[in-house]
Coordinates of C-alpha atoms in Angstrom, one line a residue:
Chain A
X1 CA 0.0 0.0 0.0
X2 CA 1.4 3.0 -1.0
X3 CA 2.7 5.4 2.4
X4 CA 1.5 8.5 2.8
X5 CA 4.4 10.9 2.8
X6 CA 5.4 13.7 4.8
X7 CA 7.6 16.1 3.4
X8 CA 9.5 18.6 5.3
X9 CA 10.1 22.0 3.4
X10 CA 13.2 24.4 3.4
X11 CA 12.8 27.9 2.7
X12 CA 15.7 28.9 1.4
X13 CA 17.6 32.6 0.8
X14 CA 20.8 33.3 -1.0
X15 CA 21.9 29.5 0.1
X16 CA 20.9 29.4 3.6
X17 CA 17.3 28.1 5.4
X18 CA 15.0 31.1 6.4
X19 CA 11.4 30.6 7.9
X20 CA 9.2 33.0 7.8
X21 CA 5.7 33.3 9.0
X22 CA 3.2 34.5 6.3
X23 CA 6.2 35.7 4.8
X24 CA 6.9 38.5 6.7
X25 CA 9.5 38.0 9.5
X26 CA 12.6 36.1 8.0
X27 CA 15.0 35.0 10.1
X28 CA 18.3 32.6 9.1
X29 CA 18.5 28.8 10.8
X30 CA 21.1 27.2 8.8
X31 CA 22.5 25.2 6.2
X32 CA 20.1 23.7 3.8
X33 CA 22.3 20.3 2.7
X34 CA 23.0 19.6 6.9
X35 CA 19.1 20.3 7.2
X36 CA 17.9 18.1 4.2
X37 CA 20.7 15.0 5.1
X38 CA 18.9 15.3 8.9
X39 CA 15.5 15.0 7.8
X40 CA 16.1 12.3 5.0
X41 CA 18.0 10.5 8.6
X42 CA 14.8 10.8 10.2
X43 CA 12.8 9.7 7.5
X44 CA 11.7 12.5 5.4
X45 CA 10.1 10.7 2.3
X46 CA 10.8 13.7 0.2
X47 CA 12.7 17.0 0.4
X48 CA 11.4 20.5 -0.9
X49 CA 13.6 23.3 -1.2
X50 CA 11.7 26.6 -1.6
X51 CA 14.1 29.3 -3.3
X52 CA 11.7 32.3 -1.3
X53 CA 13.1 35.7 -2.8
X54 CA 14.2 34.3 -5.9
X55 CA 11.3 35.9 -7.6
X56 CA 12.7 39.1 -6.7
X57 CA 16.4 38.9 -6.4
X58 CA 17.3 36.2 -9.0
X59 CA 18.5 32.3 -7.8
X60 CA 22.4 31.5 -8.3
X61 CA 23.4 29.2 -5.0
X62 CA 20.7 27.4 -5.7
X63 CA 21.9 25.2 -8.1
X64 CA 24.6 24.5 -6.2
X65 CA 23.3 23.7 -3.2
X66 CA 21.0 20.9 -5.0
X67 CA 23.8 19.9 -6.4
X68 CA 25.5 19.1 -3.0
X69 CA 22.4 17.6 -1.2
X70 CA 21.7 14.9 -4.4
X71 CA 25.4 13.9 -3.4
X72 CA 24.9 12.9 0.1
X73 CA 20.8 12.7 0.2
X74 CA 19.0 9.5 -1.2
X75 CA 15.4 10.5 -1.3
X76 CA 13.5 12.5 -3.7
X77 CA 14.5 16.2 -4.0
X78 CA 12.2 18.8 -5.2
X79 CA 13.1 22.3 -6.0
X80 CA 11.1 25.7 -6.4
X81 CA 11.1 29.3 -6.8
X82 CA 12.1 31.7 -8.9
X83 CA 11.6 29.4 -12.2
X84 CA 11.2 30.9 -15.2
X85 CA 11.5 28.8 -18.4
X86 CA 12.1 25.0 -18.8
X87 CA 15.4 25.3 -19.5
X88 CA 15.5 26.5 -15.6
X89 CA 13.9 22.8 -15.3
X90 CA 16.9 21.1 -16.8
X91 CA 19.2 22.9 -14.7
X92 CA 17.8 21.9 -11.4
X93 CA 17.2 18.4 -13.0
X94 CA 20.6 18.3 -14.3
X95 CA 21.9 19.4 -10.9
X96 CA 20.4 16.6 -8.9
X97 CA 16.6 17.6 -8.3
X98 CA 13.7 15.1 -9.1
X99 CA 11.2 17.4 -9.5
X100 CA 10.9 21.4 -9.7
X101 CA 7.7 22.8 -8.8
X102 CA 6.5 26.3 -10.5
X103 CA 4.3 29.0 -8.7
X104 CA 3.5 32.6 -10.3
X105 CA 5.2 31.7 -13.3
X106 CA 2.6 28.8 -14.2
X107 CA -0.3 31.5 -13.4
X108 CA 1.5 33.6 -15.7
X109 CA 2.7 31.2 -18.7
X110 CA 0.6 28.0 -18.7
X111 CA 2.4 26.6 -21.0
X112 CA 5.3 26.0 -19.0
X113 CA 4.0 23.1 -17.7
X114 CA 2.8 21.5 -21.1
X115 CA 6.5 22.2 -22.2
X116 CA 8.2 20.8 -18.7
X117 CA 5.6 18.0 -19.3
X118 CA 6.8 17.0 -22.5
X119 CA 10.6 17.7 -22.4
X120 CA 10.7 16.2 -18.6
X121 CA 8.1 14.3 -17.8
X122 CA 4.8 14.8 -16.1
X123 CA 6.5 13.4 -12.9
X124 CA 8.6 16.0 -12.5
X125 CA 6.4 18.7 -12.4
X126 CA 5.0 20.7 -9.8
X127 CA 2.5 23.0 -9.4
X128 CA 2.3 24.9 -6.2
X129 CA -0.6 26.6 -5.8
X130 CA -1.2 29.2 -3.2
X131 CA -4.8 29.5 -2.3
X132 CA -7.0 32.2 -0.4
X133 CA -10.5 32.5 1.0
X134 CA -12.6 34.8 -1.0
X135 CA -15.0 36.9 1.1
X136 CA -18.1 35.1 -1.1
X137 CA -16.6 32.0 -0.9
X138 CA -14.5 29.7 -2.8
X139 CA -10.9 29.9 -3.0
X140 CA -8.9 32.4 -5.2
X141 CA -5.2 32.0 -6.2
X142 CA -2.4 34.3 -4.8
X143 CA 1.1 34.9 -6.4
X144 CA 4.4 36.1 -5.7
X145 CA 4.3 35.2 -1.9
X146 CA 0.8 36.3 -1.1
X147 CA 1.5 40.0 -2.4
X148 CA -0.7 39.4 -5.8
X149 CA -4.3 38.2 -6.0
X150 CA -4.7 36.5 -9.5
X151 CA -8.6 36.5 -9.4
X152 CA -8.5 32.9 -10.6
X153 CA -9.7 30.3 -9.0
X154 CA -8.2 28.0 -7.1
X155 CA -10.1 24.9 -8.0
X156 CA -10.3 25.3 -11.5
X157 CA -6.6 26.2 -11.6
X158 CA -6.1 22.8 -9.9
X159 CA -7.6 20.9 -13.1
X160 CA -6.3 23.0 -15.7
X161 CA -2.5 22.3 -14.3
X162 CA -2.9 18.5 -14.7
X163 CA -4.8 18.9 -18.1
X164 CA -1.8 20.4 -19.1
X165 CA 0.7 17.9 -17.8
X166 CA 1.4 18.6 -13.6
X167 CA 2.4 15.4 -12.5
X168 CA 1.3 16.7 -8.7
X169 CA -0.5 19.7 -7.1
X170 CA 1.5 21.4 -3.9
X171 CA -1.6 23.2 -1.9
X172 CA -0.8 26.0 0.1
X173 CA -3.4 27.9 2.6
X174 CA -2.1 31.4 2.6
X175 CA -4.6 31.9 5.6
X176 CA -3.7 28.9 7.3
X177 CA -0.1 29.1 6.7
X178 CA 2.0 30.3 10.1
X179 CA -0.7 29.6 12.2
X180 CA -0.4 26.1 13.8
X181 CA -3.8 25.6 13.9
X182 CA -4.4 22.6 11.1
X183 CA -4.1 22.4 7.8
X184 CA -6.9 23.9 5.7
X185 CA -9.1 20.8 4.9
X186 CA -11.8 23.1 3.6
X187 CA -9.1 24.1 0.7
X188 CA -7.9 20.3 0.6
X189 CA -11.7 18.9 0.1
X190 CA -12.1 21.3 -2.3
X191 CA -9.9 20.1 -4.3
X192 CA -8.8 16.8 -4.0
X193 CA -11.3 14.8 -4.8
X194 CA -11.3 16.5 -8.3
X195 CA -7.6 15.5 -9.2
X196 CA -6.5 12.5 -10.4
X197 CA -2.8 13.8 -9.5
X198 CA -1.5 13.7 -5.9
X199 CA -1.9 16.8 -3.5
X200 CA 0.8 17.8 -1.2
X201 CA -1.2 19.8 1.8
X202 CA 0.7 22.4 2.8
X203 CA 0.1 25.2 5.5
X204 CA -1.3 25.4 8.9
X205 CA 0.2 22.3 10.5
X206 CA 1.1 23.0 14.6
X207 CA 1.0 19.4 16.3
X208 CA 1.0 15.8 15.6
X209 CA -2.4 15.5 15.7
X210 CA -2.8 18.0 12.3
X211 CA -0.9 15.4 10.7
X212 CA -3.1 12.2 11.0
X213 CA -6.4 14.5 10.6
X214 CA -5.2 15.6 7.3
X215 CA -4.8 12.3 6.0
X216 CA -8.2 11.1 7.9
X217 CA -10.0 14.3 6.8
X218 CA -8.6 14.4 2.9
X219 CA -8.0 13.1 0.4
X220 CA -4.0 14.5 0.5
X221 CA -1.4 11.8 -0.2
X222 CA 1.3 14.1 1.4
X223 CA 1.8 16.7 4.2
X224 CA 4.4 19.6 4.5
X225 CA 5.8 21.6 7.4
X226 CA 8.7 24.0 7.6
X227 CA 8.4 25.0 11.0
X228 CA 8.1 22.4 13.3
X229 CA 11.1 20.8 12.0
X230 CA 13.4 23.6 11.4
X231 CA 12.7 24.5 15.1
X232 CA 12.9 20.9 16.2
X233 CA 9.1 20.8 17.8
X234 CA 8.7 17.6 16.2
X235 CA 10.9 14.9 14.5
X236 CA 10.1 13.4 10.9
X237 CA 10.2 10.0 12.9
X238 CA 7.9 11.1 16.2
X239 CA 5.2 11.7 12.9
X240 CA 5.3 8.6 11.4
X241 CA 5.3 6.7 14.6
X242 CA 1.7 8.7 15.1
X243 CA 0.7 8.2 11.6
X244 CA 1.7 4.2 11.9
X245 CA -0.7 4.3 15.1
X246 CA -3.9 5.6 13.6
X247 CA -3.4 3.1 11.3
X248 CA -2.4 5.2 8.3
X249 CA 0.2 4.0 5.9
X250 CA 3.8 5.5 6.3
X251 CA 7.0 4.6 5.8
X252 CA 9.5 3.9 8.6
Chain B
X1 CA 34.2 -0.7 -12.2
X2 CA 30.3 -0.6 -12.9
X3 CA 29.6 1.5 -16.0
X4 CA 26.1 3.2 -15.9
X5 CA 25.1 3.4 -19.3
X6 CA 24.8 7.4 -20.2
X7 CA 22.7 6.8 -23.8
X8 CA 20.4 9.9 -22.8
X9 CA 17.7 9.0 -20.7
X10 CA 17.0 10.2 -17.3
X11 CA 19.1 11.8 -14.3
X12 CA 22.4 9.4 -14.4
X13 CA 24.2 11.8 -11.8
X14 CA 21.5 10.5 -8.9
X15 CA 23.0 7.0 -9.7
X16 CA 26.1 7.9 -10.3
X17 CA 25.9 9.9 -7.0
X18 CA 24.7 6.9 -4.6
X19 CA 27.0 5.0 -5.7
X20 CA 30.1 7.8 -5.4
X21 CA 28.5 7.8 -1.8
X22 CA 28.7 3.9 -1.5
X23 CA 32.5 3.8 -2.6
X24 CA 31.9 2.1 -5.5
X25 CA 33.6 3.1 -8.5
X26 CA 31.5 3.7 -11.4
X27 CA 31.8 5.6 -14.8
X28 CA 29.2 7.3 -16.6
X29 CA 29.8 5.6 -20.6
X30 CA 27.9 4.8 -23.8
X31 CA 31.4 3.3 -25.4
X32 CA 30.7 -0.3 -26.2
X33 CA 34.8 -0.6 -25.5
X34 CA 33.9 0.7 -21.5
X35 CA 30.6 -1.6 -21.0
X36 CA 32.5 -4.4 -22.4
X37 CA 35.2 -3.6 -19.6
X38 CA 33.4 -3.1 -16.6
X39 CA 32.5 -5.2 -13.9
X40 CA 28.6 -4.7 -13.7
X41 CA 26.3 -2.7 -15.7
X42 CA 23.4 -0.1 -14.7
X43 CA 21.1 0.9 -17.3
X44 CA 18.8 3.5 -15.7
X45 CA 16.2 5.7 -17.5
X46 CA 13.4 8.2 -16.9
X47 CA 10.5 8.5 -20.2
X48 CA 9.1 6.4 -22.8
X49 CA 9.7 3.2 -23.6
X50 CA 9.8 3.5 -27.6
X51 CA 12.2 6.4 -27.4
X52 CA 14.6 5.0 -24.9
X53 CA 15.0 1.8 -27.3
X54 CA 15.3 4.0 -29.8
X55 CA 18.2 5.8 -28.4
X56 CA 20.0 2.7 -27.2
X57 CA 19.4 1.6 -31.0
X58 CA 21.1 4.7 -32.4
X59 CA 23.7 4.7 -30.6
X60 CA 24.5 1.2 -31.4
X61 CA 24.1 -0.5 -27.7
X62 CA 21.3 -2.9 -27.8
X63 CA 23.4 -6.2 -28.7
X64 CA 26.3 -5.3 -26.4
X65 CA 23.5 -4.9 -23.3
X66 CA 22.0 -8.0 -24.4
X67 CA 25.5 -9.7 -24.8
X68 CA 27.0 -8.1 -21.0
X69 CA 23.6 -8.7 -19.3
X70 CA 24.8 -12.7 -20.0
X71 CA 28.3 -11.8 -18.8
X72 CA 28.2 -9.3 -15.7
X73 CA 25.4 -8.3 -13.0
X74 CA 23.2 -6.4 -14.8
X75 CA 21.1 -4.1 -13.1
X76 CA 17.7 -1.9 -14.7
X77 CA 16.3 0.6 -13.2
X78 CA 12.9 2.0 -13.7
X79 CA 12.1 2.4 -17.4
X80 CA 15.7 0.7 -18.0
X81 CA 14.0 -2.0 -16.0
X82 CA 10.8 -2.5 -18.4
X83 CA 13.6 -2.1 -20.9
X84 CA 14.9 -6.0 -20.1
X85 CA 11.7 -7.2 -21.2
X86 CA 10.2 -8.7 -24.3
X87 CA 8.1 -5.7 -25.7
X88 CA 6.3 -2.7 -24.2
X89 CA 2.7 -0.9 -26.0
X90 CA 3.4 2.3 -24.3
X91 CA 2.8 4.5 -27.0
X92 CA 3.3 1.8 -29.3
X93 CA 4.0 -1.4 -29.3
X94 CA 7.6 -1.8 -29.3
X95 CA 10.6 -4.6 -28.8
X96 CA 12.5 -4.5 -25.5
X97 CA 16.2 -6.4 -25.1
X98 CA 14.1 -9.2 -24.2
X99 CA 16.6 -10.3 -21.3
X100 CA 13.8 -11.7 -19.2
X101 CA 10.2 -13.1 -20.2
X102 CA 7.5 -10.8 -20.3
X103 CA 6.0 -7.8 -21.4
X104 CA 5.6 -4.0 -20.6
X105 CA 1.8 -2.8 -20.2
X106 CA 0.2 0.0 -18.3
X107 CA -1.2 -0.7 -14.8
X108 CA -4.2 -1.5 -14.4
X109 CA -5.3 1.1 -11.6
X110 CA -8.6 0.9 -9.4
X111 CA -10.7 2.7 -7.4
X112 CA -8.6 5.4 -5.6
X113 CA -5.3 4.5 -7.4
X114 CA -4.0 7.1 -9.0
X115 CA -1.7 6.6 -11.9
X116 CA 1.0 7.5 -12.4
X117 CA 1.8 5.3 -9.4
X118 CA 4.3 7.3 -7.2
X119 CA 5.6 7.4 -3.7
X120 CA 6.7 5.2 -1.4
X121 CA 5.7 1.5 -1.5
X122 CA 6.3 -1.8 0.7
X123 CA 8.2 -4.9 -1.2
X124 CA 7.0 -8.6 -0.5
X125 CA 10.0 -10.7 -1.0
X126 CA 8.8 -13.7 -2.9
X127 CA 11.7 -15.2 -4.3
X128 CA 14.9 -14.4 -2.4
X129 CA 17.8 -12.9 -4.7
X130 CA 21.5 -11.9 -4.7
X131 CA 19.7 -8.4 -4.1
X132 CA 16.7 -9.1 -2.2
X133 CA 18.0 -9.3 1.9
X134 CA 16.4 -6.9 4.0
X135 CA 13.9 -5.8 1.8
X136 CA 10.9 -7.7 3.1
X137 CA 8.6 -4.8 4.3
X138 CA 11.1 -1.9 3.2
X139 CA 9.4 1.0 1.8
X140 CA 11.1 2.2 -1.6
X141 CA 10.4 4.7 -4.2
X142 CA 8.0 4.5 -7.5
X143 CA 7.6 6.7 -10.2
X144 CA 5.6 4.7 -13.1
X145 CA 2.4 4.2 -15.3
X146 CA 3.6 0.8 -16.9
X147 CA 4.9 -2.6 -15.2
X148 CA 6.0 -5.5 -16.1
X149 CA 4.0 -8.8 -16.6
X150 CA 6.3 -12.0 -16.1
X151 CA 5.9 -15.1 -14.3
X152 CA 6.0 -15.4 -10.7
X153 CA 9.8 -17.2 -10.7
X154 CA 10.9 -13.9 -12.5
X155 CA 9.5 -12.2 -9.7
X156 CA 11.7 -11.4 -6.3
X157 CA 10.0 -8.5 -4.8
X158 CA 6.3 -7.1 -5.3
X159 CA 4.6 -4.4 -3.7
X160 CA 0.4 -4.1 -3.7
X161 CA -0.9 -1.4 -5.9
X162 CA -4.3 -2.4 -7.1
X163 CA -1.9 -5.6 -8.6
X164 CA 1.1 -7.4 -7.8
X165 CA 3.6 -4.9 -9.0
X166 CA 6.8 -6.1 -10.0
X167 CA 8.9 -4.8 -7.5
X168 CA 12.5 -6.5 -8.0
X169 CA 12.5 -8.5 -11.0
X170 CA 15.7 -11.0 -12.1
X171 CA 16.4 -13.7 -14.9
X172 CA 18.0 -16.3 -12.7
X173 CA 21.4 -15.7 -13.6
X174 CA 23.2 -11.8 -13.9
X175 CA 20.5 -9.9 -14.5
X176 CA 18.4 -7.8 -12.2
X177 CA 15.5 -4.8 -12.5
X178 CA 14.3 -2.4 -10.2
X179 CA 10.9 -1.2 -11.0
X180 CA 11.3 1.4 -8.2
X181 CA 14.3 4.1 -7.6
X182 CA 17.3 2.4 -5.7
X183 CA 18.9 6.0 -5.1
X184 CA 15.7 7.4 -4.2
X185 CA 14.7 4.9 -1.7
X186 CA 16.9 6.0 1.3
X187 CA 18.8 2.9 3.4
X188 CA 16.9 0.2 1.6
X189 CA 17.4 1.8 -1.4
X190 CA 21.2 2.1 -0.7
X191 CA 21.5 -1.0 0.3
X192 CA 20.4 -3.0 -3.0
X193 CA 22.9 -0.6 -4.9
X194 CA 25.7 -1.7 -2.2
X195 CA 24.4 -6.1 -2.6
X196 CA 24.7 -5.3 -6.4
X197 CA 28.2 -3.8 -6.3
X198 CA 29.6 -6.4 -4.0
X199 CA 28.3 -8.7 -6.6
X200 CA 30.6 -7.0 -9.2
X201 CA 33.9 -7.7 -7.3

């Protein structure tokens, strides 16, 4: 039976770990290689490195610090921010990544992930969606760290990114991202069982407990957290042992 | 020496990579002259069936595969893998190196199984093989839409996906196939790469 995998992520700034909450309050923790060979030791079943100002300030390091963890980390590495064309794919591919998820650019360019999809693979493509409550309801989709509403929705953009080739959806909750209180299964049941790609939940998650809910409440076949690893609250391991004891699949 | 066989498809460096990590030497080669040399052979690959053979055809490398896999440990991985059988229809139908009975089809799926099928997956040891200790119940990692379809004695390691999916397949002799991602799979992962080198000294 396939596990359900938890994923820790690295937000990462000119080639060191940041976390911020709701993006606003960066602070430095470390070195993202020591950080990724610690998690994949505690049983990370994936790695995502998030290049965060990339957007603004342009990438560099990154490369090279994917280059570094595929030489010493044996688990699947995926890499995002800051990507512009699908050449910027082959790169990080070439450098070690197995996947490279795209954000504002996708919202932007579509086609990118047609192209990825054909040159690449559909399994190697990303599509990290960051999602918002509209005041009427329904969920609208926010770019370039929460600064830009799109208008589009959230849900629809879902489908449209596997039509054209995603080979998985990352799901953020910009409102419940930062604030420990659970993932956003609202956001997840809205659009999960519409997929036919996995979802990566992504936001919200404060204790143990947020982590067997969203895979008892959703139809997620992944869950990410920053914080409560980078700040060692919880271990990789300490979630699977929970997982393993509400009976959901996960790999020790 | 195990030569991973560079003839285009699919990220060589993660291979190439757990096995720098491992200590075993390996070079990354699509010279005939090098695979003929080398101690053991990988033959990785990320994409589509019909345009992997393809490439290995171009480039002149099917017979010398089919004549080392009969030599040397041999060892497929992922679409290299399918690439050992008789014949795939992904896409369209199209010949494999034929190095162990069976054929390449798409799986079959179910309610709630998504395809591609990818993640993490737990291998049933079946039929013990030169690469198969400590696997029972290790989790490992799958990336694919297509498996193969062999008999059971061809089979050393399945996991449950809907189906019996060829996990760790072998022909009985040198050579093996990894459905799933040995340098993607953490320790267990690791530790089939480190049983295959050991069976190239």
């Amino acid at each position: 039976m396939l596990a359900k995998r938890i994923i820790p992520c690295l937000d990462v700034r000119d080639g060191k770990v940041v976390k911020g909450v709701n993006f606003v309050g960066i602070k430095e923790v470390g070195d993202p290689v020591e950080y990724a060979a610690e998690y994949a030791r505690q049983g990370a079943d994936e790695i995502v490195f998030l290049d965060i100002t990339a957007t603004h300030e342009g990438r560099g390091t990154m490369v090279d610090v994917v280059r570094r963890t595929a030489r010493q980390v044996f688990v699947p590495l995926t890499v995002g921010g800051g990507i512009r064309t699908a050449d910027d794919f082959k790169e990080l591919l070439r450098a070690g990544a197995d996947k490279v998820s795209v954000n504002s650019v996708a919202v932007r360019n579509p086609d990118i992930i047609r192209e990825a999809k054909v040159r690449f693979g559909s399994q190697c493509v990303v599509v990290a969606i960051d999602a918002r409550r509209k005041e009427d309801g329904g969920f609208t989709v926010v770019v370039n760290g929460g600064r830009i509403d799109t208008g589009v929705d959230a849900v629809e953009w879902a489908q449209r990114a596997e039509q054209l080739g995603a080979g998985e959806i990352l799901l953020t909750s910009m409102d419940a991202d930062g604030t420990k209180a659970g993932f956003d299964y609202e956001l997840l049941n809205a659009i999960c069982p519409r997929l036919g790609i996995p979802v990566i939940a992504s936001g919200g998650c404060g204790s143990l407990r947020h982590f067997s809910e969203v895979f008892e409440r959703t139809g997620a076949d992944a869950a990410l957290a920053a914080s409560l690893f980078h700040y060692k609250e919880l271990t990789v391991g300490q979630v699977k042992a929970h997982l393993r004891e509400r009976g959901i699949p996960a790999r020790i | 020496m195990i030569a991973v066989v560079d003839y285009g498809a699919g990220n060589l460096f993660s291979v190439t990579n757990a096995l720098d990590y491992l200590g075993i030497p390996s070079v990354l080669t699509k010279e005939p002259v090098q695979l003929e040399r080398a101690d053991g052979l990988i033959l990785p690959g990320v994409g589509a069936f019909p345009d992997a053979m393809r490439m290995l055809s171009e480039q002149g490398l099917t017979s010398v595969l089919c004549r080392q896999a009969k030599q040397k440990p041999f060892l497929g991985i992922c679409l290299g893998m399918q690439l050992m059988f008789e014949n795939s229809d992904e896409f369209e139908s199209c010949d494999g190196l034929s190095l162990i009975d069976g054929q390449v089809r798409r799986l079959q799926g179910g309610e709630g199984l998504k395809i591609p099928h990818m993640g993490w997956n737990e291998l049933h040891v079946q039929n013990p093989c030169a690469l198969s200790q400590g696997l029972e119940g290790a989790y490992v990692y799958f990336v694919h839409s297509y498996c193969a379809y062999t008999s059971a004695q061809r089979i050393s390691a399945y996991c449950e996906y809907g189906q019996k999916v060829p996990g760790l397949v072998y022909d009985g002799s040198y050579a093996f196939g990894a459905q799933f991602h040995p340098e993607k799979s953490g320790e267990a992962g690791l530790q089939i790469l480190k049983n295959f080198g050991a069976l190239t000294k």
